[in-house]
């Protein structure tokens, strides 16, 4: 059974979660996404300083089954990358919302967050 999405987060239809702190947006993949992918063996993330546009691929997650692209839920500049995932990609399976955040973006336009799903909306999407 998947855990419900944490209420304070917003989610994209591509299964990224977003946590907003000021104009910094932290991004990772949802518990549902990691459970669908299976054991994560490699995470490819962008360099700090990379400019991303909303819905543009910014990296990928590789599991024993498949490779899945990651999509930027908002536009902005990458200001932090979770380097721990280089050595410990399994954190994505173990702690998708806490330890396995992937990137932090300095958002260009925080109103883009309003287009993302609420936790309830996301839970409904994945239960269909």
PDB file of C-alpha atoms in Angstrom:
ATOM      1  CA  UNK A   1       0.000   0.000   0.000  1.00  0.00           C
ATOM      2  CA  UNK A   2       1.395   3.392  -0.954  1.00  0.00           C
ATOM      3  CA  UNK A   3       1.465   6.130   1.591  1.00  0.00           C
ATOM      4  CA  UNK A   4      -0.704   9.101   0.748  1.00  0.00           C
ATOM      5  CA  UNK A   5       1.145  12.164  -0.513  1.00  0.00           C
ATOM      6  CA  UNK A   6       2.213  14.508   2.282  1.00  0.00           C
ATOM      7  CA  UNK A   7      -0.383  17.272   2.501  1.00  0.00           C
ATOM      8  CA  UNK A   8       2.071  20.183   2.303  1.00  0.00           C
ATOM      9  CA  UNK A   9       3.393  19.065  -1.067  1.00  0.00           C
ATOM     10  CA  UNK A  10       2.093  19.634  -4.574  1.00  0.00           C
ATOM     11  CA  UNK A  11       2.477  16.938  -7.213  1.00  0.00           C
ATOM     12  CA  UNK A  12       2.826  16.857 -10.985  1.00  0.00           C
ATOM     13  CA  UNK A  13       1.039  14.420 -13.256  1.00  0.00           C
ATOM     14  CA  UNK A  14       4.528  13.069 -14.070  1.00  0.00           C
ATOM     15  CA  UNK A  15       4.890  11.990 -10.412  1.00  0.00           C
ATOM     16  CA  UNK A  16       7.268  14.662  -9.165  1.00  0.00           C
ATOM     17  CA  UNK A  17       6.550  16.263  -5.811  1.00  0.00           C
ATOM     18  CA  UNK A  18       7.220  19.903  -5.034  1.00  0.00           C
ATOM     19  CA  UNK A  19       7.863  21.619  -1.739  1.00  0.00           C
ATOM     20  CA  UNK A  20       7.933  25.427  -1.809  1.00  0.00           C
ATOM     21  CA  UNK A  21      10.048  27.388   0.666  1.00  0.00           C
ATOM     22  CA  UNK A  22      10.102  31.071  -0.236  1.00  0.00           C
ATOM     23  CA  UNK A  23      11.067  31.158  -3.924  1.00  0.00           C
ATOM     24  CA  UNK A  24      12.999  27.883  -3.642  1.00  0.00           C
ATOM     25  CA  UNK A  25      11.228  24.807  -4.939  1.00  0.00           C
ATOM     26  CA  UNK A  26      12.480  21.378  -3.822  1.00  0.00           C
ATOM     27  CA  UNK A  27      11.685  18.510  -6.201  1.00  0.00           C
ATOM     28  CA  UNK A  28      11.690  14.728  -5.881  1.00  0.00           C
ATOM     29  CA  UNK A  29       9.637  11.770  -7.062  1.00  0.00           C
ATOM     30  CA  UNK A  30       6.599  10.460  -5.252  1.00  0.00           C
ATOM     31  CA  UNK A  31       6.297   7.286  -3.244  1.00  0.00           C
ATOM     32  CA  UNK A  32       3.949   5.942  -5.917  1.00  0.00           C
ATOM     33  CA  UNK A  33       6.577   6.598  -8.620  1.00  0.00           C
ATOM     34  CA  UNK A  34       9.383   4.842  -6.763  1.00  0.00           C
ATOM     35  CA  UNK A  35       7.152   1.834  -6.023  1.00  0.00           C
ATOM     36  CA  UNK A  36       6.178   1.576  -9.704  1.00  0.00           C
ATOM     37  CA  UNK A  37       9.815   1.810 -10.810  1.00  0.00           C
ATOM     38  CA  UNK A  38      11.157  -0.793  -8.398  1.00  0.00           C
ATOM     39  CA  UNK A  39      14.726  -0.788  -7.083  1.00  0.00           C
ATOM     40  CA  UNK A  40      16.478   2.428  -8.123  1.00  0.00           C
ATOM     41  CA  UNK A  41      20.078   1.829  -9.247  1.00  0.00           C
ATOM     42  CA  UNK A  42      21.086   5.198 -10.714  1.00  0.00           C
ATOM     43  CA  UNK A  43      19.900   8.810 -10.593  1.00  0.00           C
ATOM     44  CA  UNK A  44      21.047  11.325 -13.209  1.00  0.00           C
ATOM     45  CA  UNK A  45      20.633  14.953 -12.169  1.00  0.00           C
ATOM     46  CA  UNK A  46      21.547  18.304 -13.752  1.00  0.00           C
ATOM     47  CA  UNK A  47      24.415  20.592 -12.758  1.00  0.00           C
ATOM     48  CA  UNK A  48      23.842  23.489 -10.388  1.00  0.00           C
ATOM     49  CA  UNK A  49      23.213  26.572 -12.521  1.00  0.00           C
ATOM     50  CA  UNK A  50      21.164  24.744 -15.165  1.00  0.00           C
ATOM     51  CA  UNK A  51      18.101  26.718 -16.309  1.00  0.00           C
ATOM     52  CA  UNK A  52      14.991  24.553 -16.584  1.00  0.00           C
ATOM     53  CA  UNK A  53      11.685  25.222 -18.256  1.00  0.00           C
ATOM     54  CA  UNK A  54       8.455  23.807 -16.887  1.00  0.00           C
ATOM     55  CA  UNK A  55       7.754  20.246 -18.130  1.00  0.00           C
ATOM     56  CA  UNK A  56      11.272  19.950 -19.588  1.00  0.00           C
ATOM     57  CA  UNK A  57      13.269  16.796 -18.732  1.00  0.00           C
ATOM     58  CA  UNK A  58      15.984  17.505 -16.157  1.00  0.00           C
ATOM     59  CA  UNK A  59      17.385  14.060 -15.495  1.00  0.00           C
ATOM     60  CA  UNK A  60      16.412  10.451 -15.114  1.00  0.00           C
ATOM     61  CA  UNK A  61      15.953   7.672 -12.628  1.00  0.00           C
ATOM     62  CA  UNK A  62      17.094   4.203 -13.588  1.00  0.00           C
ATOM     63  CA  UNK A  63      15.674   1.122 -11.924  1.00  0.00           C
ATOM     64  CA  UNK A  64      16.309  -2.552 -12.531  1.00  0.00           C
ATOM     65  CA  UNK A  65      13.212  -2.493 -14.781  1.00  0.00           C
ATOM     66  CA  UNK A  66      13.330   0.782 -16.683  1.00  0.00           C
ATOM     67  CA  UNK A  67      14.673   4.309 -17.113  1.00  0.00           C
ATOM     68  CA  UNK A  68      12.231   7.101 -16.336  1.00  0.00           C
ATOM     69  CA  UNK A  69      12.740  10.748 -17.238  1.00  0.00           C
ATOM     70  CA  UNK A  70      12.294  13.448 -14.630  1.00  0.00           C
ATOM     71  CA  UNK A  71      10.359  16.565 -15.640  1.00  0.00           C
ATOM     72  CA  UNK A  72      10.664  20.028 -14.154  1.00  0.00           C
ATOM     73  CA  UNK A  73       7.394  20.872 -12.385  1.00  0.00           C
ATOM     74  CA  UNK A  74       8.244  24.593 -12.537  1.00  0.00           C
ATOM     75  CA  UNK A  75      10.714  26.798 -14.430  1.00  0.00           C
ATOM     76  CA  UNK A  76      13.814  28.051 -12.722  1.00  0.00           C
ATOM     77  CA  UNK A  77      17.513  27.754 -12.073  1.00  0.00           C
ATOM     78  CA  UNK A  78      18.967  24.714 -10.318  1.00  0.00           C
ATOM     79  CA  UNK A  79      20.524  26.005  -7.078  1.00  0.00           C
ATOM     80  CA  UNK A  80      21.148  22.662  -5.341  1.00  0.00           C
ATOM     81  CA  UNK A  81      21.471  19.025  -6.345  1.00  0.00           C
ATOM     82  CA  UNK A  82      21.266  16.096  -3.934  1.00  0.00           C
ATOM     83  CA  UNK A  83      24.751  14.626  -4.409  1.00  0.00           C
ATOM     84  CA  UNK A  84      23.969  11.814  -1.950  1.00  0.00           C
ATOM     85  CA  UNK A  85      21.914  10.113  -4.637  1.00  0.00           C
ATOM     86  CA  UNK A  86      25.076   9.514  -6.705  1.00  0.00           C
ATOM     87  CA  UNK A  87      26.317   7.028  -4.129  1.00  0.00           C
ATOM     88  CA  UNK A  88      22.993   5.993  -2.608  1.00  0.00           C
ATOM     89  CA  UNK A  89      20.296   5.870  -5.301  1.00  0.00           C
ATOM     90  CA  UNK A  90      18.343   3.436  -3.104  1.00  0.00           C
ATOM     91  CA  UNK A  91      17.370   6.420  -0.916  1.00  0.00           C
ATOM     92  CA  UNK A  92      14.738   7.132  -3.573  1.00  0.00           C
ATOM     93  CA  UNK A  93      13.037   3.866  -2.580  1.00  0.00           C
ATOM     94  CA  UNK A  94      13.646   4.234   1.140  1.00  0.00           C
ATOM     95  CA  UNK A  95      12.859   7.903   1.672  1.00  0.00           C
ATOM     96  CA  UNK A  96      11.268   9.527  -1.403  1.00  0.00           C
ATOM     97  CA  UNK A  97      10.043  12.622   0.463  1.00  0.00           C
ATOM     98  CA  UNK A  98      12.843  13.231   2.957  1.00  0.00           C
ATOM     99  CA  UNK A  99      16.341  12.061   2.068  1.00  0.00           C
ATOM    100  CA  UNK A 100      15.818  11.593  -1.667  1.00  0.00           C
ATOM    101  CA  UNK A 101      14.906  15.116  -2.738  1.00  0.00           C
ATOM    102  CA  UNK A 102      16.588  15.600  -6.116  1.00  0.00           C
ATOM    103  CA  UNK A 103      17.010  19.254  -6.978  1.00  0.00           C
ATOM    104  CA  UNK A 104      16.181  22.687  -5.638  1.00  0.00           C
ATOM    105  CA  UNK A 105      15.137  25.347  -8.114  1.00  0.00           C
ATOM    106  CA  UNK A 106      15.025  29.093  -7.748  1.00  0.00           C
ATOM    107  CA  UNK A 107      11.578  29.511  -9.275  1.00  0.00           C
ATOM    108  CA  UNK A 108      11.061  32.026 -12.082  1.00  0.00           C
ATOM    109  CA  UNK A 109       7.325  32.168 -11.494  1.00  0.00           C
ATOM    110  CA  UNK A 110       5.805  30.669  -8.365  1.00  0.00           C
ATOM    111  CA  UNK A 111       2.326  30.826  -9.883  1.00  0.00           C
ATOM    112  CA  UNK A 112       3.359  27.742 -11.898  1.00  0.00           C
ATOM    113  CA  UNK A 113       2.996  25.798  -8.642  1.00  0.00           C
ATOM    114  CA  UNK A 114      -0.736  26.578  -8.701  1.00  0.00           C
ATOM    115  CA  UNK A 115      -1.089  24.390 -11.791  1.00  0.00           C
ATOM    116  CA  UNK A 116       0.182  21.340  -9.913  1.00  0.00           C
ATOM    117  CA  UNK A 117      -2.073  18.861  -8.159  1.00  0.00           C
ATOM    118  CA  UNK A 118      -2.906  19.016  -4.485  1.00  0.00           C
ATOM    119  CA  UNK A 119      -2.031  15.890  -2.506  1.00  0.00           C
ATOM    120  CA  UNK A 120      -5.715  14.891  -2.697  1.00  0.00           C
ATOM    121  CA  UNK A 121      -5.770  15.428  -6.450  1.00  0.00           C
ATOM    122  CA  UNK A 122      -2.636  13.350  -6.869  1.00  0.00           C
ATOM    123  CA  UNK A 123      -3.938  10.518  -4.694  1.00  0.00           C
ATOM    124  CA  UNK A 124      -7.055  10.498  -6.854  1.00  0.00           C
ATOM    125  CA  UNK A 125      -4.948  10.420 -10.068  1.00  0.00           C
ATOM    126  CA  UNK A 126      -2.945   7.381  -8.967  1.00  0.00           C
ATOM    127  CA  UNK A 127      -5.959   5.466  -7.657  1.00  0.00           C
ATOM    128  CA  UNK A 128      -7.738   5.596 -11.012  1.00  0.00           C
TER     129      UNK A 128
END
